[in-house]
Tab-separated table of C-alpha atoms in Angstrom:
chain	number	residue	atom	x	y	z
A	4	MET	CA	15.938	-23.315	15.298
A	5	LEU	CA	19.023	-22.661	12.722
A	6	PRO	CA	19.674	-19.143	11.448
A	7	ALA	CA	18.431	-18.432	7.821
A	8	LEU	CA	21.806	-19.057	5.217
A	9	PRO	CA	22.828	-15.823	3.504
A	10	LEU	CA	21.456	-15.122	0.087
A	11	LEU	CA	24.805	-15.339	-2.034
A	12	GLY	CA	25.921	-13.416	-5.430
A	13	ASP	CA	27.651	-15.483	-8.106
A	14	LEU	CA	31.289	-15.110	-7.190
A	15	GLU	CA	30.488	-15.788	-3.814
A	16	LEU	CA	29.319	-18.733	-4.714
A	17	ALA	CA	31.930	-20.108	-6.870
A	18	VAL	CA	34.579	-18.875	-4.186
A	19	LEU	CA	32.551	-21.306	-1.653
A	20	GLU	CA	32.758	-24.364	-4.371
A	21	HIS	CA	36.503	-23.970	-4.772
A	22	LEU	CA	36.952	-23.653	-1.028
A	23	TRP	CA	34.575	-27.280	-0.958
A	24	ASP	CA	36.906	-28.612	-3.350
A	25	CYS	CA	39.882	-27.512	-2.025
A	26	ASP	CA	39.063	-27.545	1.911
A	27	GLU	CA	41.386	-24.099	2.484
A	28	THR	CA	42.547	-21.818	0.120
A	29	ASP	CA	43.883	-18.100	0.348
A	30	VAL	CA	43.220	-15.517	-1.815
A	31	ILE	CA	45.866	-16.024	-4.225
A	32	HIS	CA	44.730	-19.453	-5.076
A	33	ALA	CA	41.387	-18.686	-5.155
A	34	HIS	CA	41.889	-16.009	-8.017
A	35	ALA	CA	43.577	-18.478	-9.781
A	36	SER	CA	40.915	-21.162	-9.692
A	37	VAL	CA	37.929	-18.629	-9.936
A	38	GLY	CA	38.976	-15.357	-10.516
A	39	ALA	CA	41.447	-15.246	-13.372
A	40	LYS	CA	39.068	-16.827	-16.133
A	41	ARG	CA	36.354	-14.190	-15.105
A	42	GLY	CA	38.763	-11.509	-15.765
A	43	ILE	CA	38.299	-9.792	-12.398
A	44	SER	CA	41.162	-8.818	-9.868
A	45	VAL	CA	42.580	-10.339	-6.797
A	46	ASN	CA	41.599	-7.682	-4.500
A	47	THR	CA	37.549	-8.791	-5.867
A	48	VAL	CA	37.914	-11.979	-5.146
A	49	GLY	CA	39.606	-11.276	-1.587
A	50	SER	CA	36.294	-9.116	-1.279
A	51	ALA	CA	34.599	-11.813	-1.614
A	52	LEU	CA	36.024	-13.939	0.950
A	53	GLU	CA	35.551	-11.612	3.733
A	54	ARG	CA	31.991	-11.232	2.652
A	55	LEU	CA	31.659	-15.068	3.186
A	56	TYR	CA	33.593	-14.459	6.441
A	57	LYS	CA	31.509	-11.990	7.722
A	58	LYS	CA	28.421	-14.008	6.434
A	59	GLY	CA	30.110	-17.061	8.840
A	60	LEU	CA	30.244	-19.369	5.698
A	61	THR	CA	33.930	-19.615	6.206
A	62	LYS	CA	36.482	-19.688	9.058
A	63	ARG	CA	39.905	-17.965	8.571
A	64	ALA	CA	43.524	-18.054	10.190
A	65	LYS	CA	45.915	-15.771	9.532
A	66	VAL	CA	49.114	-17.439	8.621
A	67	SER	CA	52.592	-15.258	7.822
A	68	HIS	CA	50.874	-12.068	6.647
A	69	ALA	CA	47.932	-13.727	4.453
A	70	TYR	CA	44.548	-15.172	5.682
A	71	ARG	CA	43.989	-19.088	5.235
A	72	TYR	CA	40.074	-19.665	4.726
A	73	ARG	CA	38.254	-22.832	5.343
A	74	PRO	CA	34.678	-23.626	4.979
A	75	ALA	CA	32.441	-23.443	8.207
A	76	LEU	CA	29.929	-25.847	6.485
A	77	ASP	CA	30.335	-28.546	4.055
A	78	ARG	CA	28.605	-28.760	0.911
A	79	ASP	CA	25.873	-31.113	1.631
A	80	ALA	CA	25.386	-29.614	5.227
A	81	PHE	CA	24.885	-26.351	3.132
A	82	HIS	CA	22.434	-27.596	0.775
A	83	ALA	CA	20.734	-29.332	3.345
A	84	ARG	CA	20.462	-26.261	5.200
A	85	ARG	CA	19.535	-24.162	1.940
A	86	LEU	CA	16.599	-26.807	0.896
A	87	MET	CA	15.226	-26.853	4.481
A	88	GLN	CA	14.854	-22.990	4.286
A	89	ALA	CA	12.927	-23.004	1.007
A	90	ALA	CA	10.755	-26.288	1.771
A	91	GLY	CA	9.034	-23.801	4.557
A	92	GLY	CA	8.498	-21.117	1.885
A	93	LEU	CA	7.352	-23.624	-0.640
A	94	GLU	CA	4.937	-25.062	1.501
A	95	SER	CA	3.765	-21.956	2.437
A	96	LEU	CA	3.600	-20.862	-1.181
A	97	SER	CA	1.396	-23.975	-1.894
A	98	ARG	CA	-1.107	-23.137	0.495
A	99	ASP	CA	-1.052	-19.549	-1.075
A	100	GLY	CA	-1.459	-20.728	-4.522
A	101	VAL	CA	1.765	-19.635	-6.176
A	102	LEU	CA	3.211	-23.028	-6.712
A	103	ALA	CA	2.102	-25.529	-8.550
A	104	ALA	CA	3.509	-29.310	-7.286
A	105	PHE	CA	2.721	-32.399	-8.932
A	106	VAL	CA	1.487	-33.589	-5.541
A	107	ASP	CA	0.534	-30.806	-3.361
A	108	LEU	CA	3.272	-30.171	-0.807
A	109	VAL	CA	1.074	-29.608	2.164
A	110	ALA	CA	-1.828	-32.242	2.094
A	111	ASP	CA	-1.456	-35.966	2.835
A	112	THR	CA	-3.154	-39.127	2.093
A	113	ASP	CA	-3.537	-42.044	4.316
A	114	ARG	CA	-2.126	-45.584	3.027
A	115	GLU	CA	-5.367	-47.495	3.174
A	116	ALA	CA	-6.946	-44.807	0.515
A	117	LEU	CA	-3.649	-44.879	-1.665
A	118	ASP	CA	-3.947	-48.837	-1.615
A	119	GLU	CA	-7.798	-48.811	-2.883
A	120	LEU	CA	-6.448	-46.163	-5.499
A	121	GLU	CA	-3.864	-48.441	-6.677
A	122	ARG	CA	-6.521	-51.633	-6.743
A	123	LEU	CA	-8.823	-49.165	-8.822
A	124	VAL	CA	-5.938	-48.352	-11.025
A	125	GLN	CA	-5.045	-52.307	-11.899
A	126	ARG	CA	-8.760	-53.015	-12.575
A	127	ARG	CA	-8.844	-50.187	-15.046
A	128	ARG	CA	-5.487	-51.966	-16.675
A	129	LYS	CA	-7.017	-55.318	-16.643
A	130	GLU	CA	-10.146	-54.091	-18.083
A	131	ARG	CA	-8.463	-52.434	-21.034
A	132	SER	CA	-5.694	-55.161	-21.857
A	133	PRO	CA	-6.728	-57.162	-24.437
B	3	MET	CA	-12.478	15.896	-14.248
B	4	THR	CA	-13.071	16.541	-10.595
B	5	LEU	CA	-12.609	13.840	-7.897
B	6	SER	CA	-16.287	13.735	-6.898
B	7	PHE	CA	-17.125	12.561	-10.669
B	8	LEU	CA	-14.398	9.821	-10.302
B	9	ILE	CA	-15.629	8.431	-7.229
B	10	MET	CA	-19.156	8.446	-8.613
B	11	GLY	CA	-17.840	6.801	-11.406
B	12	ALA	CA	-16.305	4.009	-9.054
B	13	SER	CA	-19.344	3.653	-7.367
B	14	VAL	CA	-21.497	2.965	-10.237
B	15	PHE	CA	-18.831	0.460	-11.522
B	16	LEU	CA	-18.950	-1.526	-8.253
B	17	VAL	CA	-22.513	-1.334	-8.305
B	18	ALA	CA	-22.803	-3.241	-11.704
B	19	ALA	CA	-19.856	-5.290	-10.825
B	20	TRP	CA	-21.355	-6.533	-7.993
B	21	VAL	CA	-24.719	-7.235	-10.133
B	22	GLY	CA	-22.055	-9.334	-12.236
B	23	ALA	CA	-21.099	-10.855	-9.210
B	24	LEU	CA	-24.295	-12.175	-7.822
B	25	GLY	CA	-24.926	-13.436	-11.473
B	26	ALA	CA	-21.444	-15.259	-11.457
B	27	GLY	CA	-22.155	-16.677	-7.982
B	28	LEU	CA	-25.578	-18.280	-8.913
B	29	ALA	CA	-23.754	-19.566	-12.353
B	30	ALA	CA	-21.025	-21.183	-10.296
B	31	ARG	CA	-23.766	-22.801	-8.018
B	32	THR	CA	-25.945	-24.353	-11.032
B	33	GLY	CA	-22.632	-25.082	-13.557
B	34	TYR	CA	-20.777	-27.000	-10.661
B	35	SER	CA	-22.238	-30.536	-11.773
B	36	ARG	CA	-22.375	-29.831	-15.483
B	37	ILE	CA	-19.042	-28.430	-16.417
B	38	GLU	CA	-17.384	-31.421	-15.176
B	39	ARG	CA	-18.562	-32.686	-18.567
B	40	VAL	CA	-16.158	-30.512	-20.388
B	41	SER	CA	-12.432	-30.935	-21.083
B	42	PRO	CA	-10.408	-29.619	-17.816
B	43	GLY	CA	-8.892	-26.708	-19.664
B	44	ALA	CA	-12.448	-25.627	-20.917
B	45	GLN	CA	-13.418	-26.069	-16.908
B	46	ALA	CA	-10.660	-23.946	-16.143
B	47	ALA	CA	-11.666	-20.903	-18.886
B	48	PHE	CA	-15.486	-21.376	-17.288
B	49	TRP	CA	-13.838	-20.492	-13.759
B	50	LEU	CA	-11.923	-17.613	-15.041
B	51	LEU	CA	-15.000	-16.310	-16.834
B	52	LEU	CA	-17.009	-16.272	-13.941
B	53	ALA	CA	-14.253	-14.715	-12.011
B	54	ALA	CA	-13.641	-11.883	-14.319
B	55	ALA	CA	-17.759	-11.440	-14.900
B	56	PRO	CA	-17.979	-8.562	-12.389
B	57	LEU	CA	-15.267	-6.822	-14.144
B	58	VAL	CA	-17.189	-7.124	-17.508
B	59	THR	CA	-20.442	-6.007	-16.013
B	60	GLY	CA	-18.829	-3.355	-14.094
B	61	LEU	CA	-17.619	-1.999	-17.357
B	62	ALA	CA	-20.708	-2.519	-19.539
B	63	GLY	CA	-22.668	-0.416	-16.428
B	64	LEU	CA	-20.144	2.609	-16.430
B	65	THR	CA	-19.687	2.623	-20.222
B	66	ALA	CA	-23.693	2.750	-20.246
B	67	THR	CA	-24.003	5.263	-17.599
B	68	LEU	CA	-21.478	7.680	-19.147
B	69	LEU	CA	-23.040	7.512	-22.803
B	70	PRO	CA	-24.932	10.951	-22.338
B	71	SER	CA	-22.082	12.513	-21.217
B	72	PHE	CA	-20.545	12.169	-25.009
B	73	GLY	CA	-23.963	12.827	-26.811
B	74	LEU	CA	-24.048	9.122	-27.481
B	75	ALA	CA	-27.785	8.550	-25.754
B	76	PRO	CA	-30.695	10.925	-24.520
B	77	ASP	CA	-29.564	13.768	-21.704
B	78	HIS	CA	-31.078	11.855	-18.888
B	79	CYS	CA	-30.267	14.316	-15.402
B	80	LEU	CA	-32.970	17.066	-16.809
B	81	THR	CA	-35.835	13.903	-16.613
B	82	HIS	CA	-34.808	12.391	-13.371
B	83	SER	CA	-33.948	14.308	-10.141
B	84	HIS	CA	-34.595	11.942	-7.509
B	85	HIS	CA	-31.141	9.961	-7.637
B	86	PRO	CA	-27.341	11.069	-8.053
B	87	HIS	CA	-26.195	11.206	-11.302
B	88	LEU	CA	-23.006	10.377	-13.125
B	89	CYS	CA	-22.723	13.021	-15.612
B	90	LEU	CA	-19.689	15.381	-17.339
B	91	ASN	CA	-22.431	18.012	-18.213
B	92	HIS	CA	-24.114	18.263	-15.113
B	93	PRO	CA	-21.628	18.067	-12.002
B	94	GLN	CA	-23.601	17.105	-8.894
B	95	ALA	CA	-22.333	17.028	-5.183
B	96	LEU	CA	-20.979	13.809	-4.111
B	97	PRO	CA	-23.492	11.670	-2.095
B	98	MET	CA	-22.468	9.842	0.879
B	99	ALA	CA	-23.352	6.452	-0.413
B	100	ALA	CA	-21.047	6.607	-3.715
B	101	THR	CA	-18.000	7.500	-1.553
B	102	LEU	CA	-18.633	4.643	0.727
B	103	ILE	CA	-18.971	2.117	-1.872
B	104	ALA	CA	-15.638	3.120	-3.853
B	105	ALA	CA	-14.025	3.175	-0.415
B	106	ILE	CA	-15.260	-0.438	-0.021
B	107	GLY	CA	-14.361	-1.466	-4.108
B	108	LEU	CA	-10.889	0.117	-3.664
B	109	ALA	CA	-9.572	-0.808	-0.371
B	110	ARG	CA	-10.692	-4.507	-1.265
B	111	PHE	CA	-8.983	-4.221	-4.526
B	112	ALA	CA	-5.679	-2.575	-3.060
B	113	MET	CA	-5.652	-5.501	-0.341
B	114	VAL	CA	-5.827	-8.367	-2.654
B	115	SER	CA	-3.227	-6.371	-5.173
B	116	ALA	CA	-0.678	-5.904	-2.293
B	117	THR	CA	-1.066	-9.785	-1.110
B	118	GLU	CA	-0.439	-10.728	-4.926
B	119	LEU	CA	2.598	-8.392	-4.705
B	120	ARG	CA	3.965	-9.895	-1.218
B	121	LEU	CA	3.548	-13.720	-3.071
B	122	ALA	CA	5.471	-12.523	-6.326
B	123	TRP	CA	8.289	-11.265	-3.942
B	124	ARG	CA	8.110	-14.543	-1.866
B	125	SER	CA	8.655	-16.400	-4.963
B	126	SER	CA	11.170	-14.882	-5.977
B	127	GLN	CA	12.988	-15.157	-2.538
B	128	VAL	CA	12.183	-18.624	-2.872
B	129	MET	CA	13.578	-19.105	-5.911
B	130	ALA	CA	16.466	-16.959	-5.238
B	131	ALA	CA	17.426	-19.635	-2.517
B	132	LEU	CA	17.223	-22.618	-4.514
B	133	ASP	CA	18.712	-21.789	-7.720
B	134	PRO	CA	22.251	-21.799	-6.206
B	135	ILE	CA	21.737	-25.529	-5.300
B	136	ALA	CA	20.186	-26.463	-8.792
B	137	LYS	CA	21.690	-28.056	-11.558
B	138	THR	CA	20.062	-26.688	-14.761
B	139	ILE	CA	19.273	-29.618	-17.471
B	140	GLY	CA	17.288	-28.325	-20.252
B	141	ASP	CA	14.268	-26.576	-18.483
B	142	LEU	CA	14.341	-28.399	-15.607
B	143	ARG	CA	16.560	-27.241	-12.370
B	144	VAL	CA	16.979	-30.121	-10.200
B	145	LEU	CA	17.563	-29.877	-6.620
B	146	PRO	CA	19.444	-32.180	-4.256
B	147	GLY	CA	17.145	-34.101	-2.192
B	148	THR	CA	15.728	-37.979	-1.924
B	149	LEU	CA	11.887	-37.387	-1.795
B	150	PRO	CA	10.291	-37.264	-5.452
B	151	SER	CA	8.895	-34.084	-5.902
B	152	ALA	CA	8.347	-31.762	-8.729
B	153	PHE	CA	6.849	-28.354	-8.394
B	154	VAL	CA	6.485	-24.872	-10.949
B	155	ILE	CA	7.389	-21.831	-9.458
B	156	GLY	CA	7.251	-18.199	-10.850
B	157	LEU	CA	4.296	-15.832	-12.099
B	158	LEU	CA	6.277	-14.087	-15.140
B	159	GLN	CA	8.862	-16.657	-15.868
B	160	PRO	CA	7.760	-19.920	-14.443
B	161	ARG	CA	10.451	-22.167	-13.660
B	162	ILE	CA	10.149	-26.159	-13.015
B	163	TYR	CA	11.944	-27.968	-10.464
B	164	VAL	CA	12.573	-31.244	-9.758
B	165	SER	CA	14.188	-33.104	-7.450
B	166	GLN	CA	17.353	-35.718	-8.158
B	167	GLU	CA	15.453	-38.097	-6.925
B	168	THR	CA	12.558	-37.927	-9.480
B	169	LEU	CA	14.952	-38.098	-12.466
B	170	THR	CA	16.179	-41.685	-11.201
B	171	LEU	CA	12.813	-42.990	-11.360
B	172	ALA	CA	11.985	-45.170	-14.435
B	173	ALA	CA	10.922	-43.351	-17.558
B	174	PRO	CA	7.329	-44.347	-17.146
B	175	VAL	CA	7.389	-42.761	-13.970
B	176	PHE	CA	9.317	-39.284	-14.397
B	177	GLU	CA	7.807	-38.901	-17.662
B	178	PRO	CA	4.454	-37.776	-16.940
B	179	VAL	CA	5.303	-36.036	-14.108
B	180	ILE	CA	7.490	-33.712	-16.324
B	181	ALA	CA	4.809	-33.321	-19.003
B	182	HIS	CA	2.229	-32.260	-16.028
B	183	GLU	CA	4.696	-29.650	-15.172
B	184	ARG	CA	5.202	-28.437	-18.986
B	185	CYS	CA	1.638	-28.025	-19.066
B	186	HIS	CA	1.631	-25.407	-16.337
B	187	VAL	CA	4.597	-23.449	-17.694
B	188	ALA	CA	2.927	-23.604	-21.326
B	189	HIS	CA	-0.535	-22.231	-20.188
B	190	ARG	CA	1.078	-19.721	-17.361
B	191	HIS	CA	-1.271	-21.538	-14.960
B	192	LEU	CA	0.063	-19.315	-11.704
B	193	LEU	CA	-0.106	-16.569	-13.545
B	194	VAL	CA	-3.749	-17.090	-14.262
B	195	ARG	CA	-4.391	-18.259	-11.076
B	196	ALA	CA	-2.938	-14.821	-9.527
B	197	LEU	CA	-5.049	-12.738	-11.945
B	198	ALA	CA	-8.541	-14.609	-10.665
B	199	ARG	CA	-7.397	-13.741	-7.362
B	200	VAL	CA	-7.515	-10.411	-8.263
B	201	LEU	CA	-10.334	-10.417	-10.065
B	202	GLY	CA	-11.723	-12.054	-7.091
B	203	SER	CA	-11.803	-8.916	-5.133
B	204	LEU	CA	-14.543	-8.319	-6.672
B	205	HIS	CA	-16.678	-11.293	-5.642
B	206	TRP	CA	-17.824	-12.066	-2.149
B	207	PRO	CA	-14.820	-13.567	-0.478
B	208	SER	CA	-16.312	-17.070	-0.110
B	209	VAL	CA	-16.853	-17.092	-3.616
B	210	ALA	CA	-13.683	-15.913	-4.919
B	211	ARG	CA	-12.065	-18.488	-2.818
B	212	GLU	CA	-14.500	-21.341	-3.927
B	213	LEU	CA	-14.040	-19.949	-8.055
B	214	GLU	CA	-9.766	-19.901	-7.027
B	215	ARG	CA	-10.002	-23.552	-5.592
B	216	ARG	CA	-12.153	-24.658	-8.764
B	217	LEU	CA	-9.719	-23.134	-10.908
B	218	ALA	CA	-6.693	-24.437	-9.622
B	219	SER	CA	-8.288	-28.343	-9.690
B	220	SER	CA	-9.085	-28.077	-13.387
B	221	GLN	CA	-5.320	-26.512	-14.132
B	222	GLU	CA	-4.284	-29.746	-11.984
B	223	LEU	CA	-6.643	-32.080	-14.235
B	224	GLN	CA	-5.618	-30.482	-17.762
B	225	ALA	CA	-1.681	-30.865	-16.564
B	226	ASP	CA	-2.649	-34.493	-16.005
B	227	GLU	CA	-4.442	-34.673	-19.328
B	228	ALA	CA	-1.197	-33.184	-21.080
B	229	ALA	CA	0.761	-35.843	-19.002
B	230	ALA	CA	-1.363	-38.540	-20.526
B	231	GLY	CA	-1.405	-37.395	-24.438
B	232	ALA	CA	2.240	-37.069	-23.771
B	233	VAL	CA	2.700	-40.273	-22.718
B	234	GLY	CA	-0.122	-42.008	-24.425
B	235	ASP	CA	-1.352	-44.041	-21.652
B	236	ARG	CA	-3.478	-42.410	-18.718
B	237	LEU	CA	-3.162	-44.878	-16.363
B	238	LEU	CA	0.462	-44.416	-16.706
B	239	VAL	CA	0.196	-40.678	-15.274
B	240	ALA	CA	-2.356	-41.984	-12.255
B	241	ASP	CA	0.630	-44.481	-11.337
B	242	SER	CA	2.960	-41.527	-11.194
B	243	LEU	CA	0.790	-39.584	-9.243
B	244	LEU	CA	0.170	-42.477	-6.628
B	245	GLN	CA	4.155	-43.160	-6.284
B	246	PHE	CA	4.892	-39.632	-5.439
B	247	ALA	CA	1.807	-39.473	-3.157
B	248	ARG	CA	2.767	-42.832	-1.461
B	249	ALA	CA	6.440	-41.566	-1.052
B	250	ARG	CA	5.341	-38.418	1.025
B	251	VAL	CA	3.279	-40.773	3.450
B	252	GLY	CA	6.135	-41.463	5.075
B	253	THR	CA	7.465	-38.460	5.390
B	254	PRO	CA	7.561	-36.635	8.867
B	255	GLY	CA	4.221	-34.630	8.550
B	256	GLY	CA	2.981	-37.454	6.455
B	257	ALA	CA	1.066	-39.592	9.186
B	258	LEU	CA	-2.607	-37.720	9.084
B	259	ALA	CA	-5.076	-39.703	8.342
B	260	PHE	CA	-7.229	-37.959	6.115
B	261	ILE	CA	-7.582	-38.177	2.282
B	262	ASP	CA	-6.031	-35.786	0.025
B	263	GLY	CA	-9.278	-34.738	-2.120
B	264	GLY	CA	-6.938	-33.797	-4.932
B	265	VAL	CA	-4.920	-36.840	-5.379
B	266	ALA	CA	-7.956	-39.060	-5.313
B	267	ALA	CA	-9.962	-36.792	-7.736
B	268	ARG	CA	-7.176	-36.829	-9.808
B	269	VAL	CA	-6.425	-40.429	-10.151
B	270	LEU	CA	-10.217	-41.181	-10.563
B	271	ALA	CA	-10.733	-38.894	-13.410
B	272	LEU	CA	-7.288	-40.491	-15.151
B	273	SER	CA	-8.713	-44.007	-14.621
B	274	ASN	CA	-11.788	-43.084	-16.531
B	275	ASP	CA	-11.763	-42.471	-19.942
B	276	ALA	CA	-11.310	-38.762	-21.092
B	277	PRO	CA	-14.156	-36.293	-20.026
B	278	HIS	CA	-17.137	-35.635	-23.045
B	279	GLN	CA	-15.825	-32.703	-24.884
B	280	SER	CA	-19.344	-31.158	-25.106
B	281	SER	CA	-18.744	-27.466	-24.728
B	282	ARG	CA	-22.632	-26.887	-24.351
B	283	PRO	CA	-21.998	-25.247	-20.314
B	284	LEU	CA	-19.891	-23.046	-22.049
B	285	VAL	CA	-21.984	-21.869	-24.913
B	286	ILE	CA	-24.606	-21.214	-22.553
B	287	LEU	CA	-22.618	-19.357	-20.534
B	288	ALA	CA	-21.113	-16.962	-23.122
B	289	THR	CA	-24.345	-16.631	-24.853
B	290	ALA	CA	-25.689	-15.572	-21.480
B	291	GLY	CA	-22.728	-12.826	-21.262
B	292	VAL	CA	-23.194	-11.350	-24.642
B	293	ILE	CA	-26.395	-11.064	-24.055
B	294	ALA	CA	-26.077	-9.200	-20.616
B	295	VAL	CA	-23.254	-6.922	-22.198
B	296	ALA	CA	-25.366	-6.373	-25.325
B	297	SER	CA	-28.467	-5.528	-23.320
B	298	THR	CA	-26.668	-2.374	-21.707
B	299	VAL	CA	-25.516	-1.269	-25.003
B	300	ALA	CA	-28.915	-1.625	-26.520
B	301	PHE	CA	-30.880	-0.505	-23.350
B	302	PRO	CA	-28.166	2.308	-21.815
B	303	THR	CA	-30.568	4.155	-20.603
B	304	THR	CA	-32.389	1.393	-18.649
B	305	VAL	CA	-29.372	0.586	-17.541
B	306	HIS	CA	-27.764	3.792	-16.647
B	307	HIS	CA	-31.497	4.978	-14.628
B	308	ALA	CA	-31.011	1.732	-12.880
B	309	LEU	CA	-27.563	1.872	-11.354
B	310	GLU	CA	-28.298	5.833	-10.336
B	311	THR	CA	-31.561	4.651	-8.719
B	312	ALA	CA	-29.504	2.231	-6.948
B	313	LEU	CA	-27.149	5.002	-5.896
B	314	GLY	CA	-30.073	6.788	-4.711
B	315	TRP	CA	-31.545	4.025	-2.498
B	316	LEU	CA	-28.187	3.542	-0.687
B	317	HIS	CA	-28.014	6.882	-0.085
């Protein structure tokens, strides 16, 4: 079973999105993309990259005197793991009655029953059409 | 106000509440078939009223018992010495039965409330996990995914989540879905269910579970009716339900061969004309409730004596 993905703050997510877009970055380029428009310092963006590294979501290598970061998971893999993580919680919440789904997330219906219900709906439609 | 007075008060409240719970349980049994003739919204109100019945009778009984303490009814204590008294004017030693009753009631209420708080926290955790990967479009949060799905989560600030796949479906299929979920949000259905569960701590556990299940079913039917009103065609909503259910049959874990009573009951309800709007069952229930509560106010001495006698029997 894969370990749970850590929760991320807004800045960490923005930095991760930047990494997915450019595949590799350093603190300066990440700040130019994400930090400048937020009015935050280079050090703050650097701390976010550091936290992402410690959370296992980036890899890094030292080039000259600075680290260059790459994402440890691509965007699709991150979203898929996030959804899988949430799905377990969703099914449990559905069973506990704190989630209302259009079709119950945890109950199942057999094909024959669905076929019969579809035939019923078609019959009703024919009865109502002029 | 002494601790023993508070414990006695709690036990009087609970004895009166359990009488109300008994009445509500009987009303639920006799009302099951009749209540289907009213609109789903009214059905949901009926189940919530039954869930709240013990609270109402508990408060009414406690009020009737306390009236002599405030000079609003004749002094009761000096004429009846054969049972405990809840009285500010004549303090008494605390009977063991009262302590036991209060402990049972408080423990049950604390357990249920703690469960609700835990569930609310878990909901917020799941939403915190979903929000970063969701795109917000109006009041919808769109999640990546190839399975059609839509759900509402959140007690105080409910949110609608739909999968990307849902929005790619034809308008006649996804519009009922969105209308259905918006009804849940507008009527705060999840908060009402949580309230019913907390009120249910005054009921017998199996009755509380049945009331919650009936309430949830009524709310789903109510949301289906809202969707039918929004799109102008009940059978379109039935089609959407079937399409979503069929998509889930093909998923891992979807191969179990039993009928989901929820989908079948909803499709059958949508295939028929809108339920008869008769409100007679609710009028009868409301009248019975008003008579019961009015009786405690009109005959406080009788209620007062009955509750304290019951405590005396248990001692």
